[in-house]
Structures are given as C-alpha cells and as structure tokens.
C-alpha cells in the first residue's frame, strides 16, 4: 500500500473488483470460484503483497486446514525428521503445521491444546508419549506419533522399539560381546527397547541394566553408565536407550580412560544427525522417524475425512546403521 500500511482483504477485493467473501473463497482454495475471478484475486494479492491471517481465513470459512503438533521438547533432534514426514504428507492437501512444546509455557499454566482449539485446528498430532493433562476434546481427530502409550480413540504410528532393541543385541552378539550393558530412562520407548534387547540376548550373553527415573538426556546417559560400570566393570558393550544417552555414556567412558570401541562398544537409538557426523560416527538404530511422521499425517487425514473409523496401530520397522563405535570384542 502506498501509505505504508499492510493491505487488508478489503483492499484485495477492491483491486480485484470482487467481494470480500469471494477473496475468502480463493484463500480457502474453493473450487466454486471461476478461473477468471481466481486469477484476478491472486493478481491483486501479489500486487498488494497481501499477507492473509490464517485465523481470519479460518473464521471466514468452514475449514482452517491447520494441524496442531505437540512436541515433548524442542531440543530433541528426533522431532526434526518426524516433522519433515508430517509436512510431506499434509502439505499436498494444503494443511499447515502449528507446532508447540507442551513444556514450554508450563510456568504460565498454559496448555498448547487451548491455543490449537482457538485456531480451530482440524486435528492434533502428539509427537511422543501422550499426557492425559492435555485434555483434548473427544471430537478432535487425534494421532500419536512415536509414542507407545495408546489412547482408545487415537491412531498410533510408532517405531517398533522392541524389534530395534533386538537388532542392537544381535549386532553386539555378532561382534562377539557376551557382557552387555543397557542404560535407559523413564519412557515407554526405553522400556520396549530394553525388553527387545534382553530377549534377543537371553541365553547367549549376560545383560546388566541401569534405568534412571528421569528423562533420557545426555547427563542421564553419563550417570547411568557410571552406575553400571561401578557395579559391572567387565561390560564390553553398551546399548543406550537413545543417541543422546549414548553420547553421555561415551563421555563417561572417556573420563575413565576407556576407548570406544577398542575397550567398550557403544550403540544408540534414533540415528539422529549427530550420530551420523564423522566426528561421532555412532552406531545407532534408525527409527525411521520421517516414515513415522509421514504415516501419522496420512492417518490424521483419514481420521479428519471420517472421524468414525476404528483406531489403528502402525509399527514402522527400524534398521541398524553400523558405524565406528562398535567393533569386535
């Protein structure tokens, strides 16, 4: 605009010679608008550099084409690939992602779901383990991505953590290790990975376990391995519940003067970008989080289209990515 003020929907309507309601229909990608009028509106939007308000478009129409995503923690790199998969599956249908960390505003006593509801999102994806305190309305299409704590009315798309734990054990057993360690934390995924690890090693190797009652952080991995080695110093290979904990375990080994993998092999889980760096080269179980995100988006679209469909659980098969932190005993 010449006066420096941002263009409004009324300015666009005036420039295109149409009504405000027709501009709203174009913004909603309605098929009820003729090609000639659609082109006139889009040309006016470009000329005026108009930036529509998502909330305003939502209120003007019947659909917001917006999906809310609740993350456990923005600092966890696992969510990066998950969001990539979600975006890929939803953008073709014109849906936008609105992302919130459920712990970010706990000091303000605010729930991310309340904000999503005010934006009239069409569905919600919980990335991680669901929290009953989120109070999501029963009518809201809901998908759990990555978490193994199910909600009866929600679809679940997750990595097969138990199978992944078994892969970690098989890899270490194939390398000749018979004194294995597991370092975990408080989470359903950690418990599943431990169960698969112990089941695969049963009768073929001894497994020493340390599980801390806290989040799976780098510091938890360091302290967990410290406790494990204090009691079982003959362990020659360690499986950590995720890559972050594996990095903490490696730092503890370095402080003890133990080399990776010459003295102790280390394997993580999630195959995060840090694990793949040449400096770290961490052997890890790829949980295929892009596929999890893509599957969660597809399930959410199906649930939005038909909220009455029965809830399903989809498990994505993991795969081992061997790097330089594991070696023969």
PDB file of C-alpha atoms in Angstrom:
ATOM      1  CA  UNK A   1       0.000   0.000   0.000  1.00  0.00           C
ATOM      2  CA  UNK A   2       1.190   3.497  -0.706  1.00  0.00           C
ATOM      3  CA  UNK A   3       0.579   4.705   2.851  1.00  0.00           C
ATOM      4  CA  UNK A   4       2.878   2.056   4.325  1.00  0.00           C
ATOM      5  CA  UNK A   5       0.025   0.161   5.952  1.00  0.00           C
ATOM      6  CA  UNK A   6      -0.329  -3.573   5.219  1.00  0.00           C
ATOM      7  CA  UNK A   7      -3.006  -4.472   2.696  1.00  0.00           C
ATOM      8  CA  UNK A   8      -6.287  -5.883   4.002  1.00  0.00           C
ATOM      9  CA  UNK A   9      -8.696  -8.350   2.491  1.00  0.00           C
ATOM     10  CA  UNK A  10     -10.920  -5.383   1.606  1.00  0.00           C
ATOM     11  CA  UNK A  11      -8.073  -3.819  -0.396  1.00  0.00           C
ATOM     12  CA  UNK A  12      -7.647  -7.063  -2.317  1.00  0.00           C
ATOM     13  CA  UNK A  13     -11.378  -7.256  -3.026  1.00  0.00           C
ATOM     14  CA  UNK A  14     -11.425  -3.661  -4.279  1.00  0.00           C
ATOM     15  CA  UNK A  15      -8.377  -4.151  -6.515  1.00  0.00           C
ATOM     16  CA  UNK A  16      -9.781  -7.377  -7.986  1.00  0.00           C
ATOM     17  CA  UNK A  17     -13.311  -5.971  -8.344  1.00  0.00           C
ATOM     18  CA  UNK A  18     -14.897  -8.750  -6.321  1.00  0.00           C
ATOM     19  CA  UNK A  19     -16.497  -9.185  -2.904  1.00  0.00           C
ATOM     20  CA  UNK A  20     -14.619  -9.899   0.321  1.00  0.00           C
ATOM     21  CA  UNK A  21     -16.396 -13.267   0.521  1.00  0.00           C
ATOM     22  CA  UNK A  22     -15.045 -14.284  -2.864  1.00  0.00           C
ATOM     23  CA  UNK A  23     -11.499 -13.400  -1.776  1.00  0.00           C
ATOM     24  CA  UNK A  24     -12.038 -15.663   1.249  1.00  0.00           C
ATOM     25  CA  UNK A  25     -13.137 -18.492  -1.048  1.00  0.00           C
ATOM     26  CA  UNK A  26      -9.968 -18.105  -3.096  1.00  0.00           C
ATOM     27  CA  UNK A  27      -7.844 -18.185   0.064  1.00  0.00           C
ATOM     28  CA  UNK A  28      -9.644 -21.393   1.072  1.00  0.00           C
ATOM     29  CA  UNK A  29      -8.923 -22.890  -2.374  1.00  0.00           C
ATOM     30  CA  UNK A  30     -12.607 -23.353  -3.009  1.00  0.00           C
ATOM     31  CA  UNK A  31     -13.500 -24.949  -6.369  1.00  0.00           C
ATOM     32  CA  UNK A  32     -16.595 -22.744  -6.566  1.00  0.00           C
ATOM     33  CA  UNK A  33     -14.618 -19.768  -7.934  1.00  0.00           C
ATOM     34  CA  UNK A  34     -14.237 -19.284 -11.680  1.00  0.00           C
ATOM     35  CA  UNK A  35     -10.735 -19.308 -13.120  1.00  0.00           C
ATOM     36  CA  UNK A  36     -11.089 -15.688 -14.291  1.00  0.00           C
ATOM     37  CA  UNK A  37     -12.030 -14.364 -10.869  1.00  0.00           C
ATOM     38  CA  UNK A  38      -9.456 -16.545  -9.116  1.00  0.00           C
ATOM     39  CA  UNK A  39      -6.714 -15.139 -11.337  1.00  0.00           C
ATOM     40  CA  UNK A  40      -7.899 -11.578 -10.647  1.00  0.00           C
ATOM     41  CA  UNK A  41      -7.774 -12.162  -6.886  1.00  0.00           C
ATOM     42  CA  UNK A  42      -4.361 -13.830  -6.985  1.00  0.00           C
ATOM     43  CA  UNK A  43      -3.001 -10.987  -9.124  1.00  0.00           C
ATOM     44  CA  UNK A  44      -4.332  -8.423  -6.628  1.00  0.00           C
ATOM     45  CA  UNK A  45      -2.787 -10.359  -3.733  1.00  0.00           C
ATOM     46  CA  UNK A  46       0.588 -10.311  -5.478  1.00  0.00           C
ATOM     47  CA  UNK A  47       0.400  -6.634  -6.436  1.00  0.00           C
ATOM     48  CA  UNK A  48      -0.590  -5.564  -2.925  1.00  0.00           C
ATOM     49  CA  UNK A  49       1.782  -8.010  -1.209  1.00  0.00           C
ATOM     50  CA  UNK A  50      -1.179  -9.149   0.890  1.00  0.00           C
ATOM     51  CA  UNK A  51      -0.472 -11.497   3.808  1.00  0.00           C
ATOM     52  CA  UNK A  52      -3.702 -13.221   4.875  1.00  0.00           C
ATOM     53  CA  UNK A  53      -4.348 -14.020   8.523  1.00  0.00           C
ATOM     54  CA  UNK A  54      -4.725 -17.757   8.998  1.00  0.00           C
ATOM     55  CA  UNK A  55      -7.149 -17.197  11.875  1.00  0.00           C
ATOM     56  CA  UNK A  56      -9.242 -14.792   9.799  1.00  0.00           C
ATOM     57  CA  UNK A  57      -9.424 -17.210   6.894  1.00  0.00           C
ATOM     58  CA  UNK A  58     -10.458 -19.959   9.288  1.00  0.00           C
ATOM     59  CA  UNK A  59     -13.255 -17.887  10.792  1.00  0.00           C
ATOM     60  CA  UNK A  60     -14.477 -16.830   7.358  1.00  0.00           C
ATOM     61  CA  UNK A  61     -14.800 -20.412   6.109  1.00  0.00           C
ATOM     62  CA  UNK A  62     -15.626 -23.847   7.375  1.00  0.00           C
ATOM     63  CA  UNK A  63     -12.094 -25.290   7.421  1.00  0.00           C
ATOM     64  CA  UNK A  64      -8.836 -23.989   8.827  1.00  0.00           C
ATOM     65  CA  UNK A  65      -6.623 -26.569   7.049  1.00  0.00           C
ATOM     66  CA  UNK A  66      -4.365 -26.339  10.085  1.00  0.00           C
ATOM     67  CA  UNK A  67      -2.975 -29.203  12.162  1.00  0.00           C
ATOM     68  CA  UNK A  68      -1.556 -28.789  15.654  1.00  0.00           C
ATOM     69  CA  UNK A  69       1.561 -30.751  16.667  1.00  0.00           C
ATOM     70  CA  UNK A  70       2.531 -31.167  20.331  1.00  0.00           C
ATOM     71  CA  UNK A  71       6.201 -31.982  20.923  1.00  0.00           C
ATOM     72  CA  UNK A  72       7.816 -33.247  24.103  1.00  0.00           C
ATOM     73  CA  UNK A  73      10.839 -31.000  23.788  1.00  0.00           C
ATOM     74  CA  UNK A  74      12.151 -28.763  21.000  1.00  0.00           C
ATOM     75  CA  UNK A  75      15.706 -29.715  21.978  1.00  0.00           C
ATOM     76  CA  UNK A  76      15.233 -33.350  20.956  1.00  0.00           C
ATOM     77  CA  UNK A  77      16.595 -33.795  17.420  1.00  0.00           C
ATOM     78  CA  UNK A  78      14.354 -36.799  16.861  1.00  0.00           C
ATOM     79  CA  UNK A  79      11.471 -34.447  16.140  1.00  0.00           C
ATOM     80  CA  UNK A  80      13.191 -32.789  13.155  1.00  0.00           C
ATOM     81  CA  UNK A  81      12.737 -35.786  10.850  1.00  0.00           C
ATOM     82  CA  UNK A  82       9.295 -36.515  12.278  1.00  0.00           C
ATOM     83  CA  UNK A  83       8.114 -33.017  11.326  1.00  0.00           C
ATOM     84  CA  UNK A  84       9.620 -33.443   7.867  1.00  0.00           C
ATOM     85  CA  UNK A  85       7.500 -36.545   7.287  1.00  0.00           C
ATOM     86  CA  UNK A  86       4.397 -34.845   8.667  1.00  0.00           C
ATOM     87  CA  UNK A  87       4.872 -31.855   6.387  1.00  0.00           C
ATOM     88  CA  UNK A  88       5.349 -34.067   3.337  1.00  0.00           C
ATOM     89  CA  UNK A  89       2.087 -35.923   3.903  1.00  0.00           C
ATOM     90  CA  UNK A  90      -0.016 -32.890   4.852  1.00  0.00           C
ATOM     91  CA  UNK A  91       1.164 -30.150   2.503  1.00  0.00           C
ATOM     92  CA  UNK A  92      -0.272 -31.823  -0.603  1.00  0.00           C
ATOM     93  CA  UNK A  93      -3.707 -31.373   0.959  1.00  0.00           C
ATOM     94  CA  UNK A  94      -2.979 -27.732   1.775  1.00  0.00           C
ATOM     95  CA  UNK A  95      -2.640 -28.230   5.541  1.00  0.00           C
ATOM     96  CA  UNK A  96      -0.339 -26.074   7.646  1.00  0.00           C
ATOM     97  CA  UNK A  97       1.512 -27.256  10.749  1.00  0.00           C
ATOM     98  CA  UNK A  98       1.401 -25.327  14.006  1.00  0.00           C
ATOM     99  CA  UNK A  99       3.972 -26.675  16.480  1.00  0.00           C
ATOM    100  CA  UNK A 100       4.072 -26.273  20.256  1.00  0.00           C
ATOM    101  CA  UNK A 101       6.277 -27.668  23.023  1.00  0.00           C
ATOM    102  CA  UNK A 102       3.989 -28.913  25.776  1.00  0.00           C
ATOM    103  CA  UNK A 103       6.508 -27.940  28.485  1.00  0.00           C
ATOM    104  CA  UNK A 104       7.483 -24.537  27.059  1.00  0.00           C
ATOM    105  CA  UNK A 105       4.827 -22.480  28.836  1.00  0.00           C
ATOM    106  CA  UNK A 106       4.225 -24.611  31.911  1.00  0.00           C
ATOM    107  CA  UNK A 107       5.259 -21.655  34.073  1.00  0.00           C
ATOM    108  CA  UNK A 108       2.321 -19.731  32.599  1.00  0.00           C
ATOM    109  CA  UNK A 109      -0.013 -22.638  33.305  1.00  0.00           C
ATOM    110  CA  UNK A 110      -0.919 -22.724  29.608  1.00  0.00           C
ATOM    111  CA  UNK A 111      -1.736 -25.797  27.531  1.00  0.00           C
ATOM    112  CA  UNK A 112      -0.793 -25.872  23.840  1.00  0.00           C
ATOM    113  CA  UNK A 113      -4.101 -27.574  23.104  1.00  0.00           C
ATOM    114  CA  UNK A 114      -6.020 -24.483  24.229  1.00  0.00           C
ATOM    115  CA  UNK A 115      -4.168 -22.430  21.640  1.00  0.00           C
ATOM    116  CA  UNK A 116      -4.832 -25.033  18.958  1.00  0.00           C
ATOM    117  CA  UNK A 117      -8.542 -25.059  19.726  1.00  0.00           C
ATOM    118  CA  UNK A 118      -8.731 -21.265  19.464  1.00  0.00           C
ATOM    119  CA  UNK A 119      -7.178 -21.564  15.987  1.00  0.00           C
ATOM    120  CA  UNK A 120      -9.785 -24.169  15.036  1.00  0.00           C
ATOM    121  CA  UNK A 121      -7.247 -26.800  14.037  1.00  0.00           C
ATOM    122  CA  UNK A 122      -8.696 -29.757  12.171  1.00  0.00           C
ATOM    123  CA  UNK A 123      -6.633 -32.331  14.017  1.00  0.00           C
ATOM    124  CA  UNK A 124      -3.826 -32.814  16.518  1.00  0.00           C
ATOM    125  CA  UNK A 125      -0.680 -34.947  16.409  1.00  0.00           C
ATOM    126  CA  UNK A 126       1.058 -35.752  19.682  1.00  0.00           C
ATOM    127  CA  UNK A 127       4.710 -36.415  18.889  1.00  0.00           C
ATOM    128  CA  UNK A 128       5.926 -38.593  21.742  1.00  0.00           C
ATOM    129  CA  UNK A 129       4.074 -40.046  24.690  1.00  0.00           C
ATOM    130  CA  UNK A 130       0.637 -38.524  25.326  1.00  0.00           C
ATOM    131  CA  UNK A 131      -0.156 -36.698  28.530  1.00  0.00           C
ATOM    132  CA  UNK A 132      -3.664 -37.041  29.960  1.00  0.00           C
ATOM    133  CA  UNK A 133      -3.418 -33.443  31.225  1.00  0.00           C
ATOM    134  CA  UNK A 134      -3.652 -32.138  27.645  1.00  0.00           C
ATOM    135  CA  UNK A 135      -7.454 -32.514  27.772  1.00  0.00           C
ATOM    136  CA  UNK A 136      -8.081 -32.975  24.050  1.00  0.00           C
ATOM    137  CA  UNK A 137     -11.803 -32.949  23.161  1.00  0.00           C
ATOM    138  CA  UNK A 138     -13.197 -36.350  22.198  1.00  0.00           C
ATOM    139  CA  UNK A 139     -14.388 -34.967  18.850  1.00  0.00           C
ATOM    140  CA  UNK A 140     -10.895 -33.815  17.806  1.00  0.00           C
ATOM    141  CA  UNK A 141      -9.117 -36.115  15.287  1.00  0.00           C
ATOM    142  CA  UNK A 142      -6.000 -37.333  17.090  1.00  0.00           C
ATOM    143  CA  UNK A 143      -2.883 -39.317  16.178  1.00  0.00           C
ATOM    144  CA  UNK A 144       0.012 -40.374  18.427  1.00  0.00           C
ATOM    145  CA  UNK A 145       3.320 -40.284  16.535  1.00  0.00           C
ATOM    146  CA  UNK A 146       6.270 -42.123  18.042  1.00  0.00           C
ATOM    147  CA  UNK A 147       4.747 -42.809  21.459  1.00  0.00           C
ATOM    148  CA  UNK A 148       3.669 -46.257  22.602  1.00  0.00           C
ATOM    149  CA  UNK A 149       1.138 -45.126  25.223  1.00  0.00           C
ATOM    150  CA  UNK A 150      -2.138 -45.520  23.354  1.00  0.00           C
ATOM    151  CA  UNK A 151      -5.418 -43.629  23.617  1.00  0.00           C
ATOM    152  CA  UNK A 152      -8.506 -45.674  22.592  1.00  0.00           C
ATOM    153  CA  UNK A 153      -9.848 -43.126  20.092  1.00  0.00           C
ATOM    154  CA  UNK A 154      -6.481 -42.206  18.553  1.00  0.00           C
ATOM    155  CA  UNK A 155      -4.394 -43.809  15.831  1.00  0.00           C
ATOM    156  CA  UNK A 156      -0.798 -44.658  16.740  1.00  0.00           C
ATOM    157  CA  UNK A 157       2.142 -44.637  14.328  1.00  0.00           C
ATOM    158  CA  UNK A 158       5.390 -45.611  16.015  1.00  0.00           C
ATOM    159  CA  UNK A 159       8.718 -47.316  15.631  1.00  0.00           C
ATOM    160  CA  UNK A 160       8.849 -50.992  16.604  1.00  0.00           C
ATOM    161  CA  UNK A 161      11.107 -50.288  19.588  1.00  0.00           C
ATOM    162  CA  UNK A 162      11.161 -53.891  20.770  1.00  0.00           C
ATOM    163  CA  UNK A 163      12.415 -55.075  17.378  1.00  0.00           C
ATOM    164  CA  UNK A 164      15.012 -52.307  17.410  1.00  0.00           C
ATOM    165  CA  UNK A 165      16.299 -53.382  20.806  1.00  0.00           C
ATOM    166  CA  UNK A 166      16.642 -56.896  19.447  1.00  0.00           C
ATOM    167  CA  UNK A 167      18.658 -55.591  16.487  1.00  0.00           C
ATOM    168  CA  UNK A 168      21.049 -53.830  18.870  1.00  0.00           C
ATOM    169  CA  UNK A 169      21.635 -57.055  20.807  1.00  0.00           C
ATOM    170  CA  UNK A 170      22.105 -59.140  17.663  1.00  0.00           C
ATOM    171  CA  UNK A 171      24.690 -56.691  16.353  1.00  0.00           C
ATOM    172  CA  UNK A 172      26.727 -56.808  19.550  1.00  0.00           C
ATOM    173  CA  UNK A 173      26.412 -60.581  19.826  1.00  0.00           C
ATOM    174  CA  UNK A 174      27.621 -60.984  16.241  1.00  0.00           C
ATOM    175  CA  UNK A 175      30.688 -58.970  17.221  1.00  0.00           C
ATOM    176  CA  UNK A 176      31.433 -61.482  19.976  1.00  0.00           C
ATOM    177  CA  UNK A 177      30.322 -59.488  23.029  1.00  0.00           C
ATOM    178  CA  UNK A 178      28.875 -61.530  25.880  1.00  0.00           C
ATOM    179  CA  UNK A 179      28.914 -58.965  28.721  1.00  0.00           C
ATOM    180  CA  UNK A 180      26.338 -56.393  27.655  1.00  0.00           C
ATOM    181  CA  UNK A 181      25.020 -53.276  29.359  1.00  0.00           C
ATOM    182  CA  UNK A 182      21.796 -51.304  28.889  1.00  0.00           C
ATOM    183  CA  UNK A 183      21.364 -47.692  30.016  1.00  0.00           C
ATOM    184  CA  UNK A 184      17.798 -46.399  29.923  1.00  0.00           C
ATOM    185  CA  UNK A 185      15.479 -43.783  31.342  1.00  0.00           C
ATOM    186  CA  UNK A 186      11.843 -43.140  32.164  1.00  0.00           C
ATOM    187  CA  UNK A 187       9.860 -43.697  28.979  1.00  0.00           C
ATOM    188  CA  UNK A 188       7.726 -46.349  27.347  1.00  0.00           C
ATOM    189  CA  UNK A 189      10.086 -46.424  24.360  1.00  0.00           C
ATOM    190  CA  UNK A 190      13.075 -47.081  26.623  1.00  0.00           C
ATOM    191  CA  UNK A 191      11.224 -49.928  28.295  1.00  0.00           C
ATOM    192  CA  UNK A 192      10.334 -51.505  24.931  1.00  0.00           C
ATOM    193  CA  UNK A 193      13.915 -51.217  23.679  1.00  0.00           C
ATOM    194  CA  UNK A 194      15.239 -52.801  26.844  1.00  0.00           C
ATOM    195  CA  UNK A 195      12.744 -55.672  26.561  1.00  0.00           C
ATOM    196  CA  UNK A 196      13.788 -56.408  22.974  1.00  0.00           C
ATOM    197  CA  UNK A 197      17.468 -56.173  23.878  1.00  0.00           C
ATOM    198  CA  UNK A 198      17.184 -58.595  26.802  1.00  0.00           C
ATOM    199  CA  UNK A 199      15.014 -61.043  24.861  1.00  0.00           C
ATOM    200  CA  UNK A 200      17.498 -61.257  21.990  1.00  0.00           C
ATOM    201  CA  UNK A 201      20.459 -61.693  24.360  1.00  0.00           C
ATOM    202  CA  UNK A 202      18.744 -64.266  26.566  1.00  0.00           C
ATOM    203  CA  UNK A 203      20.793 -67.457  26.837  1.00  0.00           C
ATOM    204  CA  UNK A 204      23.623 -66.029  24.757  1.00  0.00           C
ATOM    205  CA  UNK A 205      25.004 -63.203  26.907  1.00  0.00           C
ATOM    206  CA  UNK A 206      24.559 -61.544  30.293  1.00  0.00           C
ATOM    207  CA  UNK A 207      22.845 -58.145  30.374  1.00  0.00           C
ATOM    208  CA  UNK A 208      23.460 -55.583  33.111  1.00  0.00           C
ATOM    209  CA  UNK A 209      20.836 -52.842  33.330  1.00  0.00           C
ATOM    210  CA  UNK A 210      20.669 -49.327  34.727  1.00  0.00           C
ATOM    211  CA  UNK A 211      17.426 -47.367  34.279  1.00  0.00           C
ATOM    212  CA  UNK A 212      17.171 -43.862  35.728  1.00  0.00           C
ATOM    213  CA  UNK A 213      13.754 -42.459  36.761  1.00  0.00           C
ATOM    214  CA  UNK A 214      14.147 -39.341  34.613  1.00  0.00           C
ATOM    215  CA  UNK A 215      14.167 -38.067  31.038  1.00  0.00           C
ATOM    216  CA  UNK A 216      16.635 -39.677  28.555  1.00  0.00           C
ATOM    217  CA  UNK A 217      19.220 -36.862  28.452  1.00  0.00           C
ATOM    218  CA  UNK A 218      22.965 -36.803  27.838  1.00  0.00           C
ATOM    219  CA  UNK A 219      23.598 -36.290  31.553  1.00  0.00           C
ATOM    220  CA  UNK A 220      21.365 -39.255  32.387  1.00  0.00           C
ATOM    221  CA  UNK A 221      23.377 -41.388  29.972  1.00  0.00           C
ATOM    222  CA  UNK A 222      26.632 -40.389  31.661  1.00  0.00           C
ATOM    223  CA  UNK A 223      25.384 -41.023  35.186  1.00  0.00           C
ATOM    224  CA  UNK A 224      23.625 -44.211  34.163  1.00  0.00           C
ATOM    225  CA  UNK A 225      26.775 -45.706  32.690  1.00  0.00           C
ATOM    226  CA  UNK A 226      28.792 -44.590  35.699  1.00  0.00           C
ATOM    227  CA  UNK A 227      26.464 -46.550  37.973  1.00  0.00           C
ATOM    228  CA  UNK A 228      26.506 -49.548  35.648  1.00  0.00           C
ATOM    229  CA  UNK A 229      30.303 -49.741  35.360  1.00  0.00           C
ATOM    230  CA  UNK A 230      30.806 -49.194  39.086  1.00  0.00           C
ATOM    231  CA  UNK A 231      28.902 -52.427  39.638  1.00  0.00           C
ATOM    232  CA  UNK A 232      29.836 -54.289  36.439  1.00  0.00           C
ATOM    233  CA  UNK A 233      33.287 -53.141  35.257  1.00  0.00           C
ATOM    234  CA  UNK A 234      33.661 -56.113  32.894  1.00  0.00           C
ATOM    235  CA  UNK A 235      30.957 -54.918  30.481  1.00  0.00           C
ATOM    236  CA  UNK A 236      32.384 -54.706  26.947  1.00  0.00           C
ATOM    237  CA  UNK A 237      29.401 -53.280  25.032  1.00  0.00           C
ATOM    238  CA  UNK A 238      26.667 -50.805  25.957  1.00  0.00           C
ATOM    239  CA  UNK A 239      23.283 -50.119  24.391  1.00  0.00           C
ATOM    240  CA  UNK A 240      21.786 -46.724  25.310  1.00  0.00           C
ATOM    241  CA  UNK A 241      18.063 -46.006  25.026  1.00  0.00           C
ATOM    242  CA  UNK A 242      18.704 -43.158  22.566  1.00  0.00           C
ATOM    243  CA  UNK A 243      21.560 -41.341  20.846  1.00  0.00           C
ATOM    244  CA  UNK A 244      21.662 -38.539  23.401  1.00  0.00           C
ATOM    245  CA  UNK A 245      22.162 -41.009  26.241  1.00  0.00           C
ATOM    246  CA  UNK A 246      24.787 -42.805  24.143  1.00  0.00           C
ATOM    247  CA  UNK A 247      26.763 -39.562  23.859  1.00  0.00           C
ATOM    248  CA  UNK A 248      26.614 -39.210  27.634  1.00  0.00           C
ATOM    249  CA  UNK A 249      27.829 -42.792  28.010  1.00  0.00           C
ATOM    250  CA  UNK A 250      30.745 -42.106  25.686  1.00  0.00           C
ATOM    251  CA  UNK A 251      31.768 -39.068  27.719  1.00  0.00           C
ATOM    252  CA  UNK A 252      31.797 -41.204  30.877  1.00  0.00           C
ATOM    253  CA  UNK A 253      33.957 -43.808  29.170  1.00  0.00           C
ATOM    254  CA  UNK A 254      36.406 -41.101  28.094  1.00  0.00           C
ATOM    255  CA  UNK A 255      36.646 -39.820  31.664  1.00  0.00           C
ATOM    256  CA  UNK A 256      37.524 -43.331  32.798  1.00  0.00           C
ATOM    257  CA  UNK A 257      40.241 -43.623  30.158  1.00  0.00           C
ATOM    258  CA  UNK A 258      38.311 -46.269  28.230  1.00  0.00           C
ATOM    259  CA  UNK A 259      38.371 -46.166  24.435  1.00  0.00           C
ATOM    260  CA  UNK A 260      35.371 -46.548  22.101  1.00  0.00           C
ATOM    261  CA  UNK A 261      35.189 -49.105  20.548  1.00  0.00           C
ATOM    262  CA  UNK A 262      38.542 -50.707  21.469  1.00  0.00           C
ATOM    263  CA  UNK A 263      37.590 -51.154  25.140  1.00  0.00           C
ATOM    264  CA  UNK A 264      33.820 -50.727  25.102  1.00  0.00           C
ATOM    265  CA  UNK A 265      31.461 -50.680  22.106  1.00  0.00           C
ATOM    266  CA  UNK A 266      28.529 -48.236  22.224  1.00  0.00           C
ATOM    267  CA  UNK A 267      25.282 -48.288  20.277  1.00  0.00           C
ATOM    268  CA  UNK A 268      22.463 -45.733  20.428  1.00  0.00           C
ATOM    269  CA  UNK A 269      18.929 -45.379  19.082  1.00  0.00           C
ATOM    270  CA  UNK A 270      17.142 -42.899  16.736  1.00  0.00           C
ATOM    271  CA  UNK A 271      20.044 -42.349  14.288  1.00  0.00           C
ATOM    272  CA  UNK A 272      19.964 -38.586  14.820  1.00  0.00           C
ATOM    273  CA  UNK A 273      22.066 -36.202  12.688  1.00  0.00           C
ATOM    274  CA  UNK A 274      24.691 -36.033  15.461  1.00  0.00           C
ATOM    275  CA  UNK A 275      25.149 -39.795  15.325  1.00  0.00           C
ATOM    276  CA  UNK A 276      25.840 -39.592  11.610  1.00  0.00           C
ATOM    277  CA  UNK A 277      28.543 -36.907  11.881  1.00  0.00           C
ATOM    278  CA  UNK A 278      32.052 -38.062  11.020  1.00  0.00           C
ATOM    279  CA  UNK A 279      33.353 -36.846  14.381  1.00  0.00           C
ATOM    280  CA  UNK A 280      30.954 -39.047  16.371  1.00  0.00           C
ATOM    281  CA  UNK A 281      30.243 -41.945  13.998  1.00  0.00           C
ATOM    282  CA  UNK A 282      27.794 -43.535  16.423  1.00  0.00           C
ATOM    283  CA  UNK A 283      26.344 -46.934  15.587  1.00  0.00           C
ATOM    284  CA  UNK A 284      22.604 -46.486  16.026  1.00  0.00           C
ATOM    285  CA  UNK A 285      19.189 -47.974  15.347  1.00  0.00           C
ATOM    286  CA  UNK A 286      17.380 -45.862  12.765  1.00  0.00           C
ATOM    287  CA  UNK A 287      13.810 -45.489  13.969  1.00  0.00           C
ATOM    288  CA  UNK A 288      12.804 -44.090  10.556  1.00  0.00           C
ATOM    289  CA  UNK A 289      11.150 -41.043  12.042  1.00  0.00           C
ATOM    290  CA  UNK A 290      10.452 -39.495   8.626  1.00  0.00           C
ATOM    291  CA  UNK A 291       8.283 -42.508   7.811  1.00  0.00           C
ATOM    292  CA  UNK A 292       6.610 -42.247  11.216  1.00  0.00           C
ATOM    293  CA  UNK A 293       5.764 -38.602  10.552  1.00  0.00           C
ATOM    294  CA  UNK A 294       4.517 -39.373   7.067  1.00  0.00           C
ATOM    295  CA  UNK A 295       2.360 -42.222   8.341  1.00  0.00           C
ATOM    296  CA  UNK A 296       0.967 -40.071  11.157  1.00  0.00           C
ATOM    297  CA  UNK A 297      -0.028 -37.402   8.644  1.00  0.00           C
ATOM    298  CA  UNK A 298      -1.759 -39.952   6.444  1.00  0.00           C
ATOM    299  CA  UNK A 299      -3.663 -41.412   9.386  1.00  0.00           C
ATOM    300  CA  UNK A 300      -4.721 -37.948  10.551  1.00  0.00           C
ATOM    301  CA  UNK A 301      -6.055 -37.045   7.091  1.00  0.00           C
ATOM    302  CA  UNK A 302      -8.047 -40.290   7.061  1.00  0.00           C
ATOM    303  CA  UNK A 303      -9.449 -39.531  10.509  1.00  0.00           C
ATOM    304  CA  UNK A 304     -10.346 -35.965   9.520  1.00  0.00           C
ATOM    305  CA  UNK A 305     -12.202 -37.324   6.487  1.00  0.00           C
ATOM    306  CA  UNK A 306     -14.031 -39.920   8.585  1.00  0.00           C
ATOM    307  CA  UNK A 307     -13.858 -39.484  12.390  1.00  0.00           C
ATOM    308  CA  UNK A 308     -15.749 -42.762  12.906  1.00  0.00           C
ATOM    309  CA  UNK A 309     -13.009 -45.045  11.532  1.00  0.00           C
ATOM    310  CA  UNK A 310     -11.599 -47.526  14.015  1.00  0.00           C
ATOM    311  CA  UNK A 311      -8.307 -46.610  15.686  1.00  0.00           C
ATOM    312  CA  UNK A 312      -5.261 -48.428  14.339  1.00  0.00           C
ATOM    313  CA  UNK A 313      -1.665 -49.002  15.417  1.00  0.00           C
ATOM    314  CA  UNK A 314       1.053 -48.942  12.755  1.00  0.00           C
ATOM    315  CA  UNK A 315       4.574 -50.073  13.683  1.00  0.00           C
ATOM    316  CA  UNK A 316       7.442 -48.979  11.441  1.00  0.00           C
ATOM    317  CA  UNK A 317      10.314 -51.469  11.198  1.00  0.00           C
ATOM    318  CA  UNK A 318      13.674 -49.983  12.351  1.00  0.00           C
ATOM    319  CA  UNK A 319      17.068 -50.711  10.817  1.00  0.00           C
ATOM    320  CA  UNK A 320      20.623 -50.898  12.084  1.00  0.00           C
ATOM    321  CA  UNK A 321      23.192 -48.332  10.945  1.00  0.00           C
ATOM    322  CA  UNK A 322      26.671 -49.607  11.864  1.00  0.00           C
ATOM    323  CA  UNK A 323      29.415 -47.042  12.318  1.00  0.00           C
ATOM    324  CA  UNK A 324      32.717 -46.891  14.159  1.00  0.00           C
ATOM    325  CA  UNK A 325      31.578 -47.005  17.824  1.00  0.00           C
ATOM    326  CA  UNK A 326      31.041 -50.766  17.680  1.00  0.00           C
ATOM    327  CA  UNK A 327      33.724 -53.356  16.917  1.00  0.00           C
ATOM    328  CA  UNK A 328      34.574 -56.996  17.639  1.00  0.00           C
ATOM    329  CA  UNK A 329      35.307 -57.784  21.268  1.00  0.00           C
TER     330      UNK A 329
END
